[in-house]
Short mmCIF file of C-alpha atoms and ligand atoms in Angstrom, two decimals:
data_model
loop_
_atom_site.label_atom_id
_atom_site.label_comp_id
_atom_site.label_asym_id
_atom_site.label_seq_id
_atom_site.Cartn_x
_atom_site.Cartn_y
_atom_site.Cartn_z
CA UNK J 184 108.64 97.02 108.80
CA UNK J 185 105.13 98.25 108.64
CA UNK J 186 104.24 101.71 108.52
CA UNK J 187 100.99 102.74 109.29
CA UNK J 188 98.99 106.12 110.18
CA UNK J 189 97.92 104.16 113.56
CA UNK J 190 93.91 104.17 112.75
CA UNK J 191 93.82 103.97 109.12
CA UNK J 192 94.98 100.93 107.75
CA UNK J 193 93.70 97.64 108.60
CA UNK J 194 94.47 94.28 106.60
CA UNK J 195 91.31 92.88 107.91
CA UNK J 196 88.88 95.59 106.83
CA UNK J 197 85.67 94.47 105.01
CA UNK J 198 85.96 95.74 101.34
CA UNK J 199 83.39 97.49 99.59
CA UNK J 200 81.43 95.70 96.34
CA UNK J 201 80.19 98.60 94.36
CA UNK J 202 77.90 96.36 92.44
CA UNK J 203 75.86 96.20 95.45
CA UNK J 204 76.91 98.92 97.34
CA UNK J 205 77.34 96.81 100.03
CA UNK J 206 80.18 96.43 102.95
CA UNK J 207 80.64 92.10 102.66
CA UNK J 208 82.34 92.28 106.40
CA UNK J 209 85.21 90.25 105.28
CA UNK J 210 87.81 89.70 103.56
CA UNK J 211 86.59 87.21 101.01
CA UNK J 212 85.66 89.61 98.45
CA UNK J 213 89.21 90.60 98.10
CA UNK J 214 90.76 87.32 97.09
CA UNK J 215 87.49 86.76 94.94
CA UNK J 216 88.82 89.40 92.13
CA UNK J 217 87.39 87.55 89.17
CA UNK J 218 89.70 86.76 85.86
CA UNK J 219 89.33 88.59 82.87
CA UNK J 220 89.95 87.51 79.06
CA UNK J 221 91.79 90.82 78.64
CA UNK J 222 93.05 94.59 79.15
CA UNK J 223 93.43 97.65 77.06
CA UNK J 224 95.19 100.85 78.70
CA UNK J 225 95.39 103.87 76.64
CA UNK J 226 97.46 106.54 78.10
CA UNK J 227 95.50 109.28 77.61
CA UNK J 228 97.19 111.83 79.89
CA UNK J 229 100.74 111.55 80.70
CA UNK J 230 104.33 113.81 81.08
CA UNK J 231 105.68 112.90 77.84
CA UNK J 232 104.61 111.96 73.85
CA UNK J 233 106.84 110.61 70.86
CA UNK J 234 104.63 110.04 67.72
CA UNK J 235 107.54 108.19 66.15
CA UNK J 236 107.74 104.99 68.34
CA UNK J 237 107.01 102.08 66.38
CA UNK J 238 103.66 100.12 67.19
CA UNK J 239 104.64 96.26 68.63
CA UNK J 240 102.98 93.04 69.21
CA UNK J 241 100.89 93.90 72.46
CA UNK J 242 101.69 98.11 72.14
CA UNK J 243 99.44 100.34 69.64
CA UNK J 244 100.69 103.69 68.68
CA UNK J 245 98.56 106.37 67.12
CA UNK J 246 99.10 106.35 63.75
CA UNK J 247 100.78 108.46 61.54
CA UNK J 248 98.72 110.57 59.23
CA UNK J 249 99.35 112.65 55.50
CA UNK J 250 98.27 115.40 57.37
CA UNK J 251 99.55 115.15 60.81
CA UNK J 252 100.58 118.95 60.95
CA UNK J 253 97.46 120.47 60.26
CA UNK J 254 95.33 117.92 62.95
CA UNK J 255 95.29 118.77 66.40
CA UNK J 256 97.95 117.16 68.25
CA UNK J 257 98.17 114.99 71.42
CA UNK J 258 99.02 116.73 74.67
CA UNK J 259 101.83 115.70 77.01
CA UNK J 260 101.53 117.68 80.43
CA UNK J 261 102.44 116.50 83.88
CA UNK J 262 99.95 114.43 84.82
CA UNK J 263 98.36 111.24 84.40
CA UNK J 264 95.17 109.09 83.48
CA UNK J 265 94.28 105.76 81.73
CA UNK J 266 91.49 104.21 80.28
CA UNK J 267 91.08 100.60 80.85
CA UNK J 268 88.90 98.69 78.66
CA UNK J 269 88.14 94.97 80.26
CA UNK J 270 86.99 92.21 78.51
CA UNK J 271 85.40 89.29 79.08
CA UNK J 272 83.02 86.71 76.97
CA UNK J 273 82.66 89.26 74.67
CA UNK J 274 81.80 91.82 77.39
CA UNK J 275 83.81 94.74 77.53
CA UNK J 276 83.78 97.12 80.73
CA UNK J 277 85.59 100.44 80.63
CA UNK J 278 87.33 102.36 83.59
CA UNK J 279 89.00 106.11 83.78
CA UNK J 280 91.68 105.96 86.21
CA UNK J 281 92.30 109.35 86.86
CA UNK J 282 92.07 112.94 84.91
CA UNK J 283 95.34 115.08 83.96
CA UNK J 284 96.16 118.32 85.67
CA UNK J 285 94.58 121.07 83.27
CA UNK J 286 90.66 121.28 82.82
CA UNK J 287 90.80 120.23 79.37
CA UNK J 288 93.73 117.96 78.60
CA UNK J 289 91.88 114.55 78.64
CA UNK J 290 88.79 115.82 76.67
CA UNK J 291 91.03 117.18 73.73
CA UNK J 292 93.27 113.94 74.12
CA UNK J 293 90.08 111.86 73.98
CA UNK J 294 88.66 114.01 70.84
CA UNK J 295 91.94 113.79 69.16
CA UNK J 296 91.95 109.67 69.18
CA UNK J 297 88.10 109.36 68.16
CA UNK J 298 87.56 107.46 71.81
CA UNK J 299 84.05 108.66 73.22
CA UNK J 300 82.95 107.49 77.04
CA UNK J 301 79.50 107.10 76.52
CA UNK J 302 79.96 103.52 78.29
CA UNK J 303 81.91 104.69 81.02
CA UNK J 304 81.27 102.57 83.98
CA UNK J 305 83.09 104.06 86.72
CA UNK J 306 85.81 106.70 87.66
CA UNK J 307 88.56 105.67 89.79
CA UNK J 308 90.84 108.54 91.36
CA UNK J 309 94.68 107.56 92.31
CA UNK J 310 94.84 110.02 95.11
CA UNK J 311 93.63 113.91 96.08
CA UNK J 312 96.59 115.72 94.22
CA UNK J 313 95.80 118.20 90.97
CA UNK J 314 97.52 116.36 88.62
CA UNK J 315 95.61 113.62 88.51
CA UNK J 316 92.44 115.60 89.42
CA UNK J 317 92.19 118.13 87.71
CA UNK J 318 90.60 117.23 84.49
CA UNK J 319 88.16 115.40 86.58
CA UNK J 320 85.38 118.18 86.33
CA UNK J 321 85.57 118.72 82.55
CA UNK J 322 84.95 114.73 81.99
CA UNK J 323 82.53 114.46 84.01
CA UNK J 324 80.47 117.59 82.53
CA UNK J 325 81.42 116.51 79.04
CA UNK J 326 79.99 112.66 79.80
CA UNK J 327 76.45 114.62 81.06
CA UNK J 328 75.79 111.19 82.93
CA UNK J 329 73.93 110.96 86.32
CA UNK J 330 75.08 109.04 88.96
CA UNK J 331 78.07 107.83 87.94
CA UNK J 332 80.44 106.16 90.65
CA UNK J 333 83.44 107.93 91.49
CA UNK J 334 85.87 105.79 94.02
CA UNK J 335 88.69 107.89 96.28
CA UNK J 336 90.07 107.27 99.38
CA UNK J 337 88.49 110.36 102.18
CA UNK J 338 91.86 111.50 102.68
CA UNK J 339 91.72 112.59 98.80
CA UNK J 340 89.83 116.08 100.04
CA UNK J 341 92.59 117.19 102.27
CA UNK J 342 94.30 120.19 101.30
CA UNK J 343 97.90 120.29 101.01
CA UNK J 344 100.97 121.92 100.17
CA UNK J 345 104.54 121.25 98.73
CA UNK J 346 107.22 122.90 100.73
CA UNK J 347 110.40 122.35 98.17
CA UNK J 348 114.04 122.61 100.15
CA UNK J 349 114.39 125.39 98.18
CA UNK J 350 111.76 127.47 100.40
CA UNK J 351 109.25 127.82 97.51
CA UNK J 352 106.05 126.07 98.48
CA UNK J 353 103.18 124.63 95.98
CA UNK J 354 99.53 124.33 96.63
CA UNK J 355 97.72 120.49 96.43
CA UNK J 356 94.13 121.18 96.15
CA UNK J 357 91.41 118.60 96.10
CA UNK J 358 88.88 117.92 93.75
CA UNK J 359 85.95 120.10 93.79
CA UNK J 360 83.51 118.11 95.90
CA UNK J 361 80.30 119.78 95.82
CA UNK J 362 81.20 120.97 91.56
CA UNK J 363 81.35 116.92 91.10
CA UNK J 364 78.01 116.45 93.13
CA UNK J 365 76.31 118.79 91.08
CA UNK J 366 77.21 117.36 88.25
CA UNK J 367 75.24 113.96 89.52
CA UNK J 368 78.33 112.01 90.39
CA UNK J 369 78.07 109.41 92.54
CA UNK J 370 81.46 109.78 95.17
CA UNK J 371 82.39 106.43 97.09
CA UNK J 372 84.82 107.17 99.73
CA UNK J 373 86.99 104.24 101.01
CA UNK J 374 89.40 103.46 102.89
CA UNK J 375 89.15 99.35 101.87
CA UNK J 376 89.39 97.48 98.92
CA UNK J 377 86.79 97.96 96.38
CA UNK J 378 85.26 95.66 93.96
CA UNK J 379 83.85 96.80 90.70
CA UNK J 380 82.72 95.78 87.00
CA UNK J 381 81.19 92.73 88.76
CA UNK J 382 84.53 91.68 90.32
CA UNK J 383 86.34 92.16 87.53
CA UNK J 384 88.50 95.31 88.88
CA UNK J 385 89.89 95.76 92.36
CA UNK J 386 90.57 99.17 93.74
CA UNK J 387 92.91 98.56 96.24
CA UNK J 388 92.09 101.05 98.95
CA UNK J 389 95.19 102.40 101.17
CA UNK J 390 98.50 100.69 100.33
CA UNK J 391 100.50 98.67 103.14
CA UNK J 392 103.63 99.84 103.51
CA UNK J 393 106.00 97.30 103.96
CA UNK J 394 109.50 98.32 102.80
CA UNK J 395 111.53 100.50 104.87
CA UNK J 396 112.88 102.59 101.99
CA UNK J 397 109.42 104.27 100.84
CA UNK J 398 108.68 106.99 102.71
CA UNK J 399 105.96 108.51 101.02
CA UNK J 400 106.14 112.11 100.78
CA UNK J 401 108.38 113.61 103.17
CA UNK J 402 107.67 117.54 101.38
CA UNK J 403 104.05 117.35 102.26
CA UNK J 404 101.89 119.54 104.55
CA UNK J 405 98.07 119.39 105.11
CA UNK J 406 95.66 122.43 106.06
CA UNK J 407 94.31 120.86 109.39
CA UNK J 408 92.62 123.68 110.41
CA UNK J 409 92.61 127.46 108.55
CA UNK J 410 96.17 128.12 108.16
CA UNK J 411 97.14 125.66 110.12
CA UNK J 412 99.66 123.39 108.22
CA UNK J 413 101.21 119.97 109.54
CA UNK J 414 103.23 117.43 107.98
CA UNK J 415 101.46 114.82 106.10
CA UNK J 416 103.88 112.39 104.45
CA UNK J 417 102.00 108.93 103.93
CA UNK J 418 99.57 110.13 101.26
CA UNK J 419 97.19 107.37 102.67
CA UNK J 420 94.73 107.72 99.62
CA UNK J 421 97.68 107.01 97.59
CA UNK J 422 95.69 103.77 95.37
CA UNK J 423 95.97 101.46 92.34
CA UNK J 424 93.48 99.39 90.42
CA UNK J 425 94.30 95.48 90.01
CA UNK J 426 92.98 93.16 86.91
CA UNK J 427 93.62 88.84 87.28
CA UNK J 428 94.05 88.36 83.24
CA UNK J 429 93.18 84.66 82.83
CA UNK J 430 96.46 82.83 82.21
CA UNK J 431 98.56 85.78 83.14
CA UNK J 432 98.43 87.21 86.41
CA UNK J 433 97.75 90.81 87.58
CA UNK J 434 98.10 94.00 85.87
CA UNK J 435 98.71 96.36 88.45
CA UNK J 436 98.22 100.40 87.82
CA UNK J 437 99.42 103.05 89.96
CA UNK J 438 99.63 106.55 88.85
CA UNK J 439 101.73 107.88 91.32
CA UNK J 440 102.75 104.85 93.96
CA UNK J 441 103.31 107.58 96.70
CA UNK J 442 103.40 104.43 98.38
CA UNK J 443 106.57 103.55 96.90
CA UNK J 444 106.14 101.69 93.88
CA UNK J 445 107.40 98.25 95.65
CA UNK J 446 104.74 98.35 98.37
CA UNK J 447 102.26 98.93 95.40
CA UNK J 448 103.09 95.14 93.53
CA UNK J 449 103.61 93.40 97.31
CA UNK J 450 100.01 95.03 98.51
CA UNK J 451 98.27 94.27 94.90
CA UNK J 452 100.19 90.56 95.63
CA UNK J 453 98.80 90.11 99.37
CA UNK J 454 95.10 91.34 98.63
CA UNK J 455 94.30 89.52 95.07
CA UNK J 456 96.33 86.15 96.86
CA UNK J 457 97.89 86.04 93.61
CA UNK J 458 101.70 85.99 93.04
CA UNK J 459 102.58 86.77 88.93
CA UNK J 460 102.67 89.94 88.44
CA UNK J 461 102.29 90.53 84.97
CA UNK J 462 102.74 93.99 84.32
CA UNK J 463 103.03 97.46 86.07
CA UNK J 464 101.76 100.62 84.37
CA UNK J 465 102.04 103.78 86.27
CA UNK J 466 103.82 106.77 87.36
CA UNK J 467 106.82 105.21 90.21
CA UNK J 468 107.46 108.57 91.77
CA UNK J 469 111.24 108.36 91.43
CA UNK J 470 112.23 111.58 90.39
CA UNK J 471 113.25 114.59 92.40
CA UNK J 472 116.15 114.83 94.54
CA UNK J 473 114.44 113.26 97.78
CA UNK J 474 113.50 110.36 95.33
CA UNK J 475 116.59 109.57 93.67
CA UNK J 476 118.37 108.08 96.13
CA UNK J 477 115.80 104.88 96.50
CA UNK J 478 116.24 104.19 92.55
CA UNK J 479 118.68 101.59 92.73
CA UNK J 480 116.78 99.85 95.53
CA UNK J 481 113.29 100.12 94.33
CA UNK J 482 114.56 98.63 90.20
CA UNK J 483 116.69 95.72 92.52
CA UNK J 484 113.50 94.69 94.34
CA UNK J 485 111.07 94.96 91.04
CA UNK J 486 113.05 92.87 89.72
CA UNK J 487 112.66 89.99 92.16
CA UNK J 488 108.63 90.77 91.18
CA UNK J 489 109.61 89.54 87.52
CA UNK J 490 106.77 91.42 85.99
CA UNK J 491 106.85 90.49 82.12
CA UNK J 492 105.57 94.07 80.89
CA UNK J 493 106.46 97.58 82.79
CA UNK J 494 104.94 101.03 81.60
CA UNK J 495 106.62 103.58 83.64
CA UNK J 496 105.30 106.81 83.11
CA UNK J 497 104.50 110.34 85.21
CA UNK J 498 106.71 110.98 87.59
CA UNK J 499 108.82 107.92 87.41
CA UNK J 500 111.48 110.53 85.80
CA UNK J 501 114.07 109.88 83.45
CA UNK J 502 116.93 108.46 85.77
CA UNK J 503 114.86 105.82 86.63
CA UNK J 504 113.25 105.36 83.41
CA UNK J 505 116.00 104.99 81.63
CA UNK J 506 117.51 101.96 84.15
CA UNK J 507 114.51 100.26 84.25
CA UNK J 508 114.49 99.95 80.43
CA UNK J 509 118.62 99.00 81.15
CA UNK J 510 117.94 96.78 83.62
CA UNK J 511 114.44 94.94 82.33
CA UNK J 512 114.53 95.57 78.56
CA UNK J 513 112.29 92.92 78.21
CA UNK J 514 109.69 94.15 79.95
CA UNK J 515 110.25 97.92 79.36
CA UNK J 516 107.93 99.73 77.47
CA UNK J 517 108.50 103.09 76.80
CA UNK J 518 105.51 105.44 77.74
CA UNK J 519 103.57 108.08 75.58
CA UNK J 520 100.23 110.05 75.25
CA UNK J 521 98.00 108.03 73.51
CA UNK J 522 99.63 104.36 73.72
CA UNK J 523 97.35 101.49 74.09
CA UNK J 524 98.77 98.54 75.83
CA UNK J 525 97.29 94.96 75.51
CA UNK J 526 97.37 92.70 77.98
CA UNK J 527 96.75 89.47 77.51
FE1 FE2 C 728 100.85 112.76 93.57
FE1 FE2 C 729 101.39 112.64 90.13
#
């Protein structure tokens, strides 16, 4: 079954090369996703730290210290954000996929493990709500840099609302458009695939939705016009960013997978043309009562995808968390503020 918004999504669109800033009318820059040597993700924002878990072979841990007590400490919060560092031949690209929910979570996070941005090549948001937002201005100011490309989908500056079963409602904001432009950020809206870091990253664009069990967000309202509130449930800007590691196969991140995190490996599958998936990292938006219920479902059918590592983090919650590393415990690795991951 495929689920679309009717005008939105279209699996021939042309995608968008940000190297040139050019639309290539076709598909072919999709499948043309270039390999890389390797990936680094640090976690640098997510909903939950343990300094005691153990470093392992491809998993680096921030180290203990004499004086861990007196240091500032890592932050866990709800929200979400990676840094990818890329490499290949010796060339190493870096990526911030998304920005935590408070202004300065990811700055002190960043100060705390020594990493500075000054390379930063491009920001990549997961989708318009605050969590993953809303450290976006206080990153951006930090960095001081002009004209740096940041890549949404346009449905990212709607603004929403929550409404809970409970009655109680919670407000979605956007990002702060015209605080990002003048801070010389350069925003690239799109609904299509985008390729950056000279085809070394794919931003997927808007997610197909193929299963019939993700339903995106049935809670969620948009402001069409003042006051005026109507159901929005597909979270179109809802996107991931996809690496080919040479050897591999794809490392696939999704913060949030509003999209249901199934849809999210299929989609990254279809667009790259590639079929191993070799690891997931990302928030799987299985917690929550409306949620819960697809669990069982959504672990069965990951598990057909075989990917070798999975990072579930954010709002994955603990029910599911705690099957997946039941169910895959070879793959499983447990997620916490300030992890690096290896892969490849
Ligand atoms: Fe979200
Ligand atoms: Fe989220």
């Amino acid at each position: 079954m495929c689920l679309s918004d009717g005008l939105s999504f279209n699996a021939v669109q042309p995608s968008v090369k940000l190297s040139s800033l050019r639309f290539t009318g076709s598909t072919a820059g999709i499948a043309s996703l270039q390999t890389v040597d390797s990936v680094d993700a640090t976690i640098l924002v997510d909903n939950s730290i343990d300094i005691l878990l153990p470093s392992a072979d491809h998993v680096i841990r921030p180290s203990l210290t004499w004086d861990w007590s007196r240091r500032p400490q890592l932050r866990a919060e709800h929200g979400y954000s990676l840094l990818f560092n890329v490499q290949k031949r010796g060339s190493v690209k870096t990526i911030l996929y998304d920005a935590g929910l408070s202004p300065d979570t990811i700055t002190h996070n960043l100060a705390v493990l020594g990493i500075k941005l000054t390379d930063l090549d491009a920001i990549v948001l997961s989708h318009g709500h605050a969590d993953h937002h809303g450290g976006l201005f206080g990153i951006v100011h930090s960095l001081g840099k002009k004209n740096l490309p940041l890549i949404l989908h346009p449905d990212a500056w709607k603004n929403r609302k929550i409404r809970f079963p409970s009655g109680s409602e919670m407000h979605m904001p956007p990002p702060d458009r015209r605080a990002l432009e003048k801070n010389d950020v350069r925003i690239i809206d799109s609904r299509a695939p985008s390729l950056l870091l000279s085809d070394q990253a794919l931003v997927t664009g808007q997610v197909e939705r193929v299963t019939d069990y993700e339903k995106g967000f049935p809670l969620q309202y948009e402001e069409k016009e003042l006051e005026h509130w109507e159901s929005d449930p597909w979270i179109w800007d809802d996107q991931g960013i996809v690496f080919n590691v040479n050897g591999r196969g794809l490392v696939v991140a999704s913060s949030c997978s509003h999209s249901g995190a199934v849809n999210v490996l299929r989609n990254a599958q279809r667009i790259t043309g590639a079929n191993k998936v070799h690891a997931f990292i990302g928030g799987m938006h299985l917690t929550g009562g409306t949620f819960e219920k697809i669990i069982p479902q959504t672990i069965q059918d990951v598990k057909t995808i075989h990917p070798d590592i999975i990072v579930p983090g954010h709002c994955t919650g603990w029910k599911a968390t705690h099957l997946l590393s039941r169910e895959m415990p070879d793959a499983y690795v447990q997620a916490s503020v300030g992890t690096q991951i290896h892969f490849g």
